[in-house]
mmCIF file of C-alpha atoms in Angstrom:
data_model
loop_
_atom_site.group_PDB
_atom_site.id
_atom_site.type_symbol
_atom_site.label_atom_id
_atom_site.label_comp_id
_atom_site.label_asym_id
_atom_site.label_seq_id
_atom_site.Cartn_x
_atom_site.Cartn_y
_atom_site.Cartn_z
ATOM 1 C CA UNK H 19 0.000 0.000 0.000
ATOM 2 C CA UNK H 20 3.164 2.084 -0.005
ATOM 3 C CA UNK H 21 2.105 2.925 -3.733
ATOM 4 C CA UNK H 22 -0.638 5.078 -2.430
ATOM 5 C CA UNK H 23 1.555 7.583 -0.187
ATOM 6 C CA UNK H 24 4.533 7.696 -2.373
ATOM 7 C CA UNK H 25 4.350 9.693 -6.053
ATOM 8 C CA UNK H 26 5.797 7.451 -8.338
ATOM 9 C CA UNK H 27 8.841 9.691 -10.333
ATOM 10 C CA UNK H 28 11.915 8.551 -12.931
ATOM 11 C CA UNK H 29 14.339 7.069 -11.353
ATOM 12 C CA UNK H 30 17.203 9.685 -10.079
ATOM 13 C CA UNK H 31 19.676 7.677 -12.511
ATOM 14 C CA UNK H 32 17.300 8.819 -15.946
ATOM 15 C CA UNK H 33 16.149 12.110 -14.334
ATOM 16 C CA UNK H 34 20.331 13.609 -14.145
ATOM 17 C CA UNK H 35 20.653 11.975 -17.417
ATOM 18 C CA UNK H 36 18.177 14.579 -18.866
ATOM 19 C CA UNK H 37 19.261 17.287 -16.782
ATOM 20 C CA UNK H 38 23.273 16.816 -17.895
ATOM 21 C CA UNK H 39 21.735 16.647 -21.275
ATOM 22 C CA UNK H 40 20.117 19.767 -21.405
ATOM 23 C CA UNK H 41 22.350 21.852 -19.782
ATOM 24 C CA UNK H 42 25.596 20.384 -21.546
ATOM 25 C CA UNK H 43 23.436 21.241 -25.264
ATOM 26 C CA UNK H 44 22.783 24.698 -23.806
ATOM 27 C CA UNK H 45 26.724 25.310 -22.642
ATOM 28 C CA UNK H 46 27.932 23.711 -26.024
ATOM 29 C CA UNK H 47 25.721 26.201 -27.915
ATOM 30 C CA UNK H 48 26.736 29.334 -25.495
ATOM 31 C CA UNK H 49 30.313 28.238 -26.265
ATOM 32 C CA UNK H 50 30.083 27.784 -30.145
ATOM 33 C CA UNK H 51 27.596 30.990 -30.697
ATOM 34 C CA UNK H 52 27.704 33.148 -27.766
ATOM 35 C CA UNK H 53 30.085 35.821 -29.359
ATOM 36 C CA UNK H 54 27.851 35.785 -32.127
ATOM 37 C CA UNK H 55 24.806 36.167 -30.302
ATOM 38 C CA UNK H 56 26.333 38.908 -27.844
ATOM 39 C CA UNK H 57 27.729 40.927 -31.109
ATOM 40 C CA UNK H 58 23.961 40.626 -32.499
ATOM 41 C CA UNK H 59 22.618 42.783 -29.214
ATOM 42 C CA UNK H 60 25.148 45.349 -29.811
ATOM 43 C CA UNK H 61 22.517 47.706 -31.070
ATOM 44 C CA UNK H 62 20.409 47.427 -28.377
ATOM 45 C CA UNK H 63 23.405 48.247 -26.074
ATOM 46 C CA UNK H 64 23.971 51.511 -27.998
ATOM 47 C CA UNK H 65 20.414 52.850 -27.528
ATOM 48 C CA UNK H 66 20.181 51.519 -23.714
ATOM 49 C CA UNK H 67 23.708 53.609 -23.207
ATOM 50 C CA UNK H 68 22.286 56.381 -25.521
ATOM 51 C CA UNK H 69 19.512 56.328 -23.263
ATOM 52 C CA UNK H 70 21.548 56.333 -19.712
ATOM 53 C CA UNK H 71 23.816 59.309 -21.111
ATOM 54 C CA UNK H 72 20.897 61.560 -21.544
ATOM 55 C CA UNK H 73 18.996 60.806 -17.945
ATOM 56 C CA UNK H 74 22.632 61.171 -16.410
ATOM 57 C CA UNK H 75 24.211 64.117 -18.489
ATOM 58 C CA UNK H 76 20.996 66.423 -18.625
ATOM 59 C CA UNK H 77 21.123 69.261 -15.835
ATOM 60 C CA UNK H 78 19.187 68.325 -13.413
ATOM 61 C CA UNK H 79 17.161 71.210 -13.565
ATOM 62 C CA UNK H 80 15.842 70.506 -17.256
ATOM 63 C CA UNK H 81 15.687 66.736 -16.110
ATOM 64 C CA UNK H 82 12.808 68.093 -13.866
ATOM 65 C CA UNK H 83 11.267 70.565 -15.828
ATOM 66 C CA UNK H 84 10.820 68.335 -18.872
ATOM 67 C CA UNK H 85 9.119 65.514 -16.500
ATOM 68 C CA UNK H 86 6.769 68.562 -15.191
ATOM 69 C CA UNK H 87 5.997 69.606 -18.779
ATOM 70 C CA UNK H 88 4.953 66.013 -19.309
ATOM 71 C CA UNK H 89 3.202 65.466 -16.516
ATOM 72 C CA UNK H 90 1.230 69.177 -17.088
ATOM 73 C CA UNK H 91 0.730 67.720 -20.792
ATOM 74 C CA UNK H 92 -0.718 64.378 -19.069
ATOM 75 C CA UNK H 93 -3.115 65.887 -16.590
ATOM 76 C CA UNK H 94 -3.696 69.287 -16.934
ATOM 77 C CA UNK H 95 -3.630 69.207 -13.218
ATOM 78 C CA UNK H 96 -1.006 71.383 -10.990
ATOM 79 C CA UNK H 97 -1.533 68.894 -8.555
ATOM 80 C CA UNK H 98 0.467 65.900 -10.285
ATOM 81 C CA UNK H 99 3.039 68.559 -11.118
ATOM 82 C CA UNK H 100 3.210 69.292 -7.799
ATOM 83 C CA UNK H 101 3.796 65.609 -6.898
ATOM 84 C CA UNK H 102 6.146 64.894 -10.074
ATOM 85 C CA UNK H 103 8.795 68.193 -8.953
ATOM 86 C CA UNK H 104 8.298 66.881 -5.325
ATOM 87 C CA UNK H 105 9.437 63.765 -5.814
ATOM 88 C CA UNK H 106 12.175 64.703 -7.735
ATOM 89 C CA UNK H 107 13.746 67.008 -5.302
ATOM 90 C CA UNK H 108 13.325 64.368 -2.502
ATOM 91 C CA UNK H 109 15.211 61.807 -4.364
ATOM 92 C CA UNK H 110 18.135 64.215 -5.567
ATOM 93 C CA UNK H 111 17.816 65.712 -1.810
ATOM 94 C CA UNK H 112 18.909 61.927 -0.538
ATOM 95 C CA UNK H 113 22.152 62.141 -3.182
ATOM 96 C CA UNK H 114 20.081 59.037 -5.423
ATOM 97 C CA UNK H 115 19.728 61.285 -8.061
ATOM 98 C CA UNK H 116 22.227 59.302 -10.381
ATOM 99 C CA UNK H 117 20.785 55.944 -9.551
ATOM 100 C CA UNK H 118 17.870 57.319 -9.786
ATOM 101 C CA UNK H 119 18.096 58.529 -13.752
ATOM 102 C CA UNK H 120 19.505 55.080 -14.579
ATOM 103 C CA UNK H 121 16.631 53.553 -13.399
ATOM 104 C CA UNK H 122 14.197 55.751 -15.513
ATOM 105 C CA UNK H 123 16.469 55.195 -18.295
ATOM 106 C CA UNK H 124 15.849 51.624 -18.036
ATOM 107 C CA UNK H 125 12.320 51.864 -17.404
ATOM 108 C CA UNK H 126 11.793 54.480 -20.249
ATOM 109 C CA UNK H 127 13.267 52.383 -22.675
ATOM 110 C CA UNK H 128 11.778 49.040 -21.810
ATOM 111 C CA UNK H 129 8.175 50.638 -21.886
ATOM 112 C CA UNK H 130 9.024 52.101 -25.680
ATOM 113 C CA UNK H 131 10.298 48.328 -26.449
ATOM 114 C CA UNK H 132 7.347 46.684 -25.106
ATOM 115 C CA UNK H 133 4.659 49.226 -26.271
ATOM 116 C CA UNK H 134 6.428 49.059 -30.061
ATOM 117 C CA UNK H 135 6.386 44.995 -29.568
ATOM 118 C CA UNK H 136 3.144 44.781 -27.340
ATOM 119 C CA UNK H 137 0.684 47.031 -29.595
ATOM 120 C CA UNK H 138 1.414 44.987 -32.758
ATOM 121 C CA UNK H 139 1.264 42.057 -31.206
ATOM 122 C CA UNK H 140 -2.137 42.743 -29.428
ATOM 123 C CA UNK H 141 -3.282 43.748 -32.830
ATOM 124 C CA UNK H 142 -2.846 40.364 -34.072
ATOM 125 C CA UNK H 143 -3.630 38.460 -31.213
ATOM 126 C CA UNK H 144 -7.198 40.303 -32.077
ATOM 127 C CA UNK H 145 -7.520 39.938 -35.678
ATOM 128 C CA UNK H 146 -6.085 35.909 -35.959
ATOM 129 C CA UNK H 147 -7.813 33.250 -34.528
ATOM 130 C CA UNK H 148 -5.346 30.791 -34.435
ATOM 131 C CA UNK H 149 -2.122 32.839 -33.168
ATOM 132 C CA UNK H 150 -4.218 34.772 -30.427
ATOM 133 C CA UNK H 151 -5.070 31.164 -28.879
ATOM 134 C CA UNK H 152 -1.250 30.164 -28.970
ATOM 135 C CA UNK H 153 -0.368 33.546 -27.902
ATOM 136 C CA UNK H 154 -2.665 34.122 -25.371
ATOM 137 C CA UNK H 155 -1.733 30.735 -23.637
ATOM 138 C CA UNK H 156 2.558 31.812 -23.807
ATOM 139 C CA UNK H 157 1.318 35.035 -22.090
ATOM 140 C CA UNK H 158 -0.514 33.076 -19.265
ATOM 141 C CA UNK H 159 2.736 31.464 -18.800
ATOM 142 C CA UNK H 160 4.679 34.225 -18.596
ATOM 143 C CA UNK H 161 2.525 36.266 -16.326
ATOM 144 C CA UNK H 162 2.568 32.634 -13.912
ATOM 145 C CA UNK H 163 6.231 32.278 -13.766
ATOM 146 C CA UNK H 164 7.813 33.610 -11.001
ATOM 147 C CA UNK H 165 10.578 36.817 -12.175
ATOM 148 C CA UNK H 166 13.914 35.215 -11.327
ATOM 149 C CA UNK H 167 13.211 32.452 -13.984
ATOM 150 C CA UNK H 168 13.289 34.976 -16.768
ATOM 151 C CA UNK H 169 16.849 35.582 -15.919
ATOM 152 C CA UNK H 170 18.367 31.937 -16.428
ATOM 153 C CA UNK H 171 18.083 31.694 -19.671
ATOM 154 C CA UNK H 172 19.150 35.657 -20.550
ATOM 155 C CA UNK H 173 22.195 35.162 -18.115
ATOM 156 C CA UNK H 174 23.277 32.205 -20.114
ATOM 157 C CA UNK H 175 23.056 33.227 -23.275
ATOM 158 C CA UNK H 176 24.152 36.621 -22.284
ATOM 159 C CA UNK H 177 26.004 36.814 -19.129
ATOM 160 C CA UNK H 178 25.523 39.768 -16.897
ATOM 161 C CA UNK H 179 24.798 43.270 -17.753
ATOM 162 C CA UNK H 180 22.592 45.729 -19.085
ATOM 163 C CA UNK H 181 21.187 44.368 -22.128
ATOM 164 C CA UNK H 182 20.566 40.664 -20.560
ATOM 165 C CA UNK H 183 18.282 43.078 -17.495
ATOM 166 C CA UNK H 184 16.928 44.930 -20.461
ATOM 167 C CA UNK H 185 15.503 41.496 -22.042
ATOM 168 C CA UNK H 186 14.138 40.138 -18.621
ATOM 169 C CA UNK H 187 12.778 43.130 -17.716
ATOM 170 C CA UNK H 188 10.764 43.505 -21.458
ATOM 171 C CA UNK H 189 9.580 40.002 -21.370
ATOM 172 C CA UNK H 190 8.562 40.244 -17.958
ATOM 173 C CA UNK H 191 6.575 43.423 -18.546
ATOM 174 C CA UNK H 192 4.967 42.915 -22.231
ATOM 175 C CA UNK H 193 1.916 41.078 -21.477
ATOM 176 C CA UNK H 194 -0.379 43.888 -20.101
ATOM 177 C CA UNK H 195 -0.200 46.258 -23.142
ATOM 178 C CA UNK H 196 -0.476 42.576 -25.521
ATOM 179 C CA UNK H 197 -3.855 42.135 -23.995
ATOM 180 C CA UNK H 198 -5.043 45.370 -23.032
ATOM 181 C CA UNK H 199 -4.744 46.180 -26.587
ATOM 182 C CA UNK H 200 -6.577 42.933 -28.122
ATOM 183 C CA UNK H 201 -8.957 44.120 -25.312
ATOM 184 C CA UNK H 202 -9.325 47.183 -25.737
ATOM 185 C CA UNK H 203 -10.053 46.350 -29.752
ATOM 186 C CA UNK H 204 -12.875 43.939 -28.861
ATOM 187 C CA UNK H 205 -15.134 46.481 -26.530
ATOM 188 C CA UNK H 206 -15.425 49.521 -29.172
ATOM 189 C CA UNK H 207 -18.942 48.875 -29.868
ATOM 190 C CA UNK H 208 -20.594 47.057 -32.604
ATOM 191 C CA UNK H 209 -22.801 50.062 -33.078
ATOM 192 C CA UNK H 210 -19.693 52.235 -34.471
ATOM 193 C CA UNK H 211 -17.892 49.419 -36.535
ATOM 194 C CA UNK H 212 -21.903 49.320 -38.399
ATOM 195 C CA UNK H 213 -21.876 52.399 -39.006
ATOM 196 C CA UNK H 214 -17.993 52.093 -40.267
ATOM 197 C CA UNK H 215 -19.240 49.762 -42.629
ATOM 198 C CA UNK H 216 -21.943 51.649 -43.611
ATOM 199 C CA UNK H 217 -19.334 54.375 -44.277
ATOM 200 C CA UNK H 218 -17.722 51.544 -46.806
ATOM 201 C CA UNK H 219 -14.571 51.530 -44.698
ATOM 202 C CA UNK H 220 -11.892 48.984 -45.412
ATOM 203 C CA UNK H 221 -11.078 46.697 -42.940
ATOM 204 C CA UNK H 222 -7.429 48.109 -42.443
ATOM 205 C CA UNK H 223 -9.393 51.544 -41.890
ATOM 206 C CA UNK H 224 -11.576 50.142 -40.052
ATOM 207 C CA UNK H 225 -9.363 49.902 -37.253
ATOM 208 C CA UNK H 226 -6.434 52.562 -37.675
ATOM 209 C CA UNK H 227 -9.289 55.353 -37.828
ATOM 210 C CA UNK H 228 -12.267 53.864 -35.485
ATOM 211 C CA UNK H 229 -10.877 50.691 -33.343
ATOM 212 C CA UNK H 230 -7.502 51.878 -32.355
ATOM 213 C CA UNK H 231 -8.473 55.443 -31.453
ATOM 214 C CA UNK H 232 -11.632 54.400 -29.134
ATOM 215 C CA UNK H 233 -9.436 51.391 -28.048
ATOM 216 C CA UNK H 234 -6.795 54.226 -26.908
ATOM 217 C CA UNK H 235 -7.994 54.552 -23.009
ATOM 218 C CA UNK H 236 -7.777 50.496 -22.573
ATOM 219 C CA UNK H 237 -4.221 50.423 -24.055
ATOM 220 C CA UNK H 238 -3.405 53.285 -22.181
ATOM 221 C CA UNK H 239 -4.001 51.006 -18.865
ATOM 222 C CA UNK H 240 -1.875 48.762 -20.213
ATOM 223 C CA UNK H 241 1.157 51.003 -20.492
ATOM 224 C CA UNK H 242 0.501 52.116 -17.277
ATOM 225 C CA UNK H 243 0.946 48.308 -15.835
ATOM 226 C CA UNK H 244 3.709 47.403 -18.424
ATOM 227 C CA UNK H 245 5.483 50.463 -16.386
ATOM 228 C CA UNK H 246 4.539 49.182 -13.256
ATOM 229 C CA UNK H 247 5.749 45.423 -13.717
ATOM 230 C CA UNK H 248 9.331 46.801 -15.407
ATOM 231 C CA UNK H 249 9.738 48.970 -12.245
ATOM 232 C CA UNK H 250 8.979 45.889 -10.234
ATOM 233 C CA UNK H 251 11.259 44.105 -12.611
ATOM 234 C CA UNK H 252 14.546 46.344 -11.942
ATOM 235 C CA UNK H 253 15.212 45.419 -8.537
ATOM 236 C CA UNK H 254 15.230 41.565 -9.580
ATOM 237 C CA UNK H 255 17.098 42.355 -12.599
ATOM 238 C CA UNK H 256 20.177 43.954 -10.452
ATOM 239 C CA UNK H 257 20.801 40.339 -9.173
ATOM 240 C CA UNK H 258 22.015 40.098 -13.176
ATOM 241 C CA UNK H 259 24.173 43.637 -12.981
ATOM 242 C CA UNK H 260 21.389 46.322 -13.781
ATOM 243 C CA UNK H 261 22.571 49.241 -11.891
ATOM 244 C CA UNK H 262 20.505 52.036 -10.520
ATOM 245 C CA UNK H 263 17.715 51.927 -7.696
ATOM 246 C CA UNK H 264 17.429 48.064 -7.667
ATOM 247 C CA UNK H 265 21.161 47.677 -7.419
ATOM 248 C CA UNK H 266 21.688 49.675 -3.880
ATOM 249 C CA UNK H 267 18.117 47.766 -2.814
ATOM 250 C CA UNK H 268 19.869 44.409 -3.534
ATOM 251 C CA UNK H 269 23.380 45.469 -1.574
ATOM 252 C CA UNK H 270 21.321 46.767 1.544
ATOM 253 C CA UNK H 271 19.951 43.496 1.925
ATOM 254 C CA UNK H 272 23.321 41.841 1.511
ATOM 255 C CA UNK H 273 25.031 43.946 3.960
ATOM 256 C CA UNK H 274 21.688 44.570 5.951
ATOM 257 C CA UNK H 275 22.048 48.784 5.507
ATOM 258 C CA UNK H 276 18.587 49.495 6.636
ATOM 259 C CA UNK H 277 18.079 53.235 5.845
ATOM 260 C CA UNK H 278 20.161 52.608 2.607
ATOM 261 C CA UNK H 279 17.554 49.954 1.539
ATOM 262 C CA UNK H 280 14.528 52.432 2.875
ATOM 263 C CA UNK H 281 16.254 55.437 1.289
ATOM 264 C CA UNK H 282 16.114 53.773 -2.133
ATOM 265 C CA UNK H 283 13.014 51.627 -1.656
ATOM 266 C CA UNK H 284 11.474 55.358 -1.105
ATOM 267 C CA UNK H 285 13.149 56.547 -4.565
ATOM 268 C CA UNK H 286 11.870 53.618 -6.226
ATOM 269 C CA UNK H 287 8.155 54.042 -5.457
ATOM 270 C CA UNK H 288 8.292 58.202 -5.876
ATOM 271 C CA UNK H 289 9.205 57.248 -9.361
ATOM 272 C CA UNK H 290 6.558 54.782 -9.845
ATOM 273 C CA UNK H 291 3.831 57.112 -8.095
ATOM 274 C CA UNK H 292 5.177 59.954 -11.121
ATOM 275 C CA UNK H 293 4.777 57.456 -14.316
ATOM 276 C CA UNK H 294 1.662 56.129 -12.388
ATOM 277 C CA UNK H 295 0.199 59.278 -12.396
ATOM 278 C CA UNK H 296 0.994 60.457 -15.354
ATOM 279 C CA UNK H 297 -0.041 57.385 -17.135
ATOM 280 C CA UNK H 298 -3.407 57.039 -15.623
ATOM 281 C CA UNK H 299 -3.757 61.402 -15.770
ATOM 282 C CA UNK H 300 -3.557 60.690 -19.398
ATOM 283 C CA UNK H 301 -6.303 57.862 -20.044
ATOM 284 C CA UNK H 302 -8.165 59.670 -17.747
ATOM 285 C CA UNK H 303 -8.012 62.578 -20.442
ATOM 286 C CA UNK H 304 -8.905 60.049 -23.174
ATOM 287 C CA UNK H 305 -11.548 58.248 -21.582
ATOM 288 C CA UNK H 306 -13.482 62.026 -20.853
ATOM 289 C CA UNK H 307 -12.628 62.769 -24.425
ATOM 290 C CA UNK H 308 -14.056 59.579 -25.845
ATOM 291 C CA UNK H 309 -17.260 59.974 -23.907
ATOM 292 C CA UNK H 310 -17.842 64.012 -25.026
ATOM 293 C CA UNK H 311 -17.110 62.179 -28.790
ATOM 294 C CA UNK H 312 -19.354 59.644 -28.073
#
């Protein structure tokens, strides 16, 4: 009756076989094409330093005035300005303003990657059948999998750095605006795509000029979480070498540095609470917009 208690499993023999097998196929192919592979993500490590040079070379007093420009643009409110120059003081007031501007570099250029890869996608997850179902199952696995498995795979192929973070961070924060956008396409009403028809628009019009625009507050919430989740995703990626914020989080727990880790836990939501705000300031604006249209 032993049978009933104990989980029958492949022997431990057969079971290391596999594992040796794997991970000696992976190791052979990070050996033969790893400089290749590396030399292919160049690019990406121009724009992602192109990126850190600006946040970190800009005056800090046109670093702050841009952000309240955007944030005025976003809301129309003097409140969130308010908030956005606030924050900004406080952080450079604790000396994190470096750390701080790598972070937003990251961030800021892992939203534009996932919004320019997410939209599309989201677009085609809505208008084929057949992909959305495939696609829409690999993003319920990725949104299941806990965050320090998207690193194994980067750091192997691509050691540590920036541009392996960069990946996990993208992947990990790509499936909100990929749904929110095939979402956001299926509630415009079937009232307006009649009447789009009636119009004889083309199918390709159909949705540049009438779906996409009315789907714009949905996706909007979408970028607003894809920020959220690559924020989240920093601090994990600094176990891979991503400096900034998540970096002097992950050496305050090492060396248990309590105010350093509150100091820059503090940083790290302020900037979440300013692209929170403006994000949602922003479909806010759209949604109102949409509804004096409609």
């Amino acid at each position: 009756m032993d049978w009933l208690f104990k989980f029958p499993q492949v022997s431990p023999e057969a079971l290391l076989a596999i594992k040796r097998g794997i991970d000696g196929s992976l190791k052979a192919l990070t050996r033969l094409y790893g400089q290749s592979i590396e030399n292919s993500f160049y690019p990406l490590q121009r724009i992602l330093t192109f990126f850190e040079n600006v946040m970190t070379g800009a005056p800090w007093p046109l670093i702050i005035l841009v952000l309240a420009g955007i944030a005025w643009f976003a809301s129309h409110k003097g409140s969130v300005v308010a908030g956005v120059v606030g924050t900004l003081i406080a952080i450079g007031l604790l000396g994190l303003w470096h750390d701080a501007m790598l972070t937003i570099s990251l961030v800021f250029a892992a939203t534009i990657f996932s919004i320019g890869i997410g939209i599309p996608l989201g677009i085609m997850m809505n208008r084929l059948e057949r992909f959305g179902g495939v696609l829409k199952t690999l993003l319920d696995v990725m949104q299941t999998m806990p965050p320090f498995v998207y690193l194994i795979p980067v750091v192997m192929l691509l050691g540590i750095g920036r541009v392996p973070g960069f990946i996990a961070v993208v992947i990990y924060a790509i499936p909100p605006i990929i749904r929110l956008t095939d979402l956001g396409i299926r509630l415009v009403d079937k009232e307006v795509l009649e009447a789009a028809d009636a119009y004889g628009c083309s199918r390709s019009q159909k949705l540049w000029k009438v779906q996409f625009p009315l789907a714009m507050p949905t996706i909007m919430a979408g970028i607003n979480q894809t920020i959220m989740m690559a924020l989240g995703m920093v601090v994990i990626a600094s176990m891979i070498g991503v400096q900034g914020l998540g970096l002097n989080v992950l050496q305050a727990i090492a060396n248990q540095y309590f105010t350093q880790g509150i100091f820059n836990g503090f940083a790290i939501v302020g900037i979440a609470i300013i692209f929170d705000r403006i994000s949602q300031a922003y479909g806010q604006r759209l949604q109102k917009h949409r509804g004096g249209a409609a």
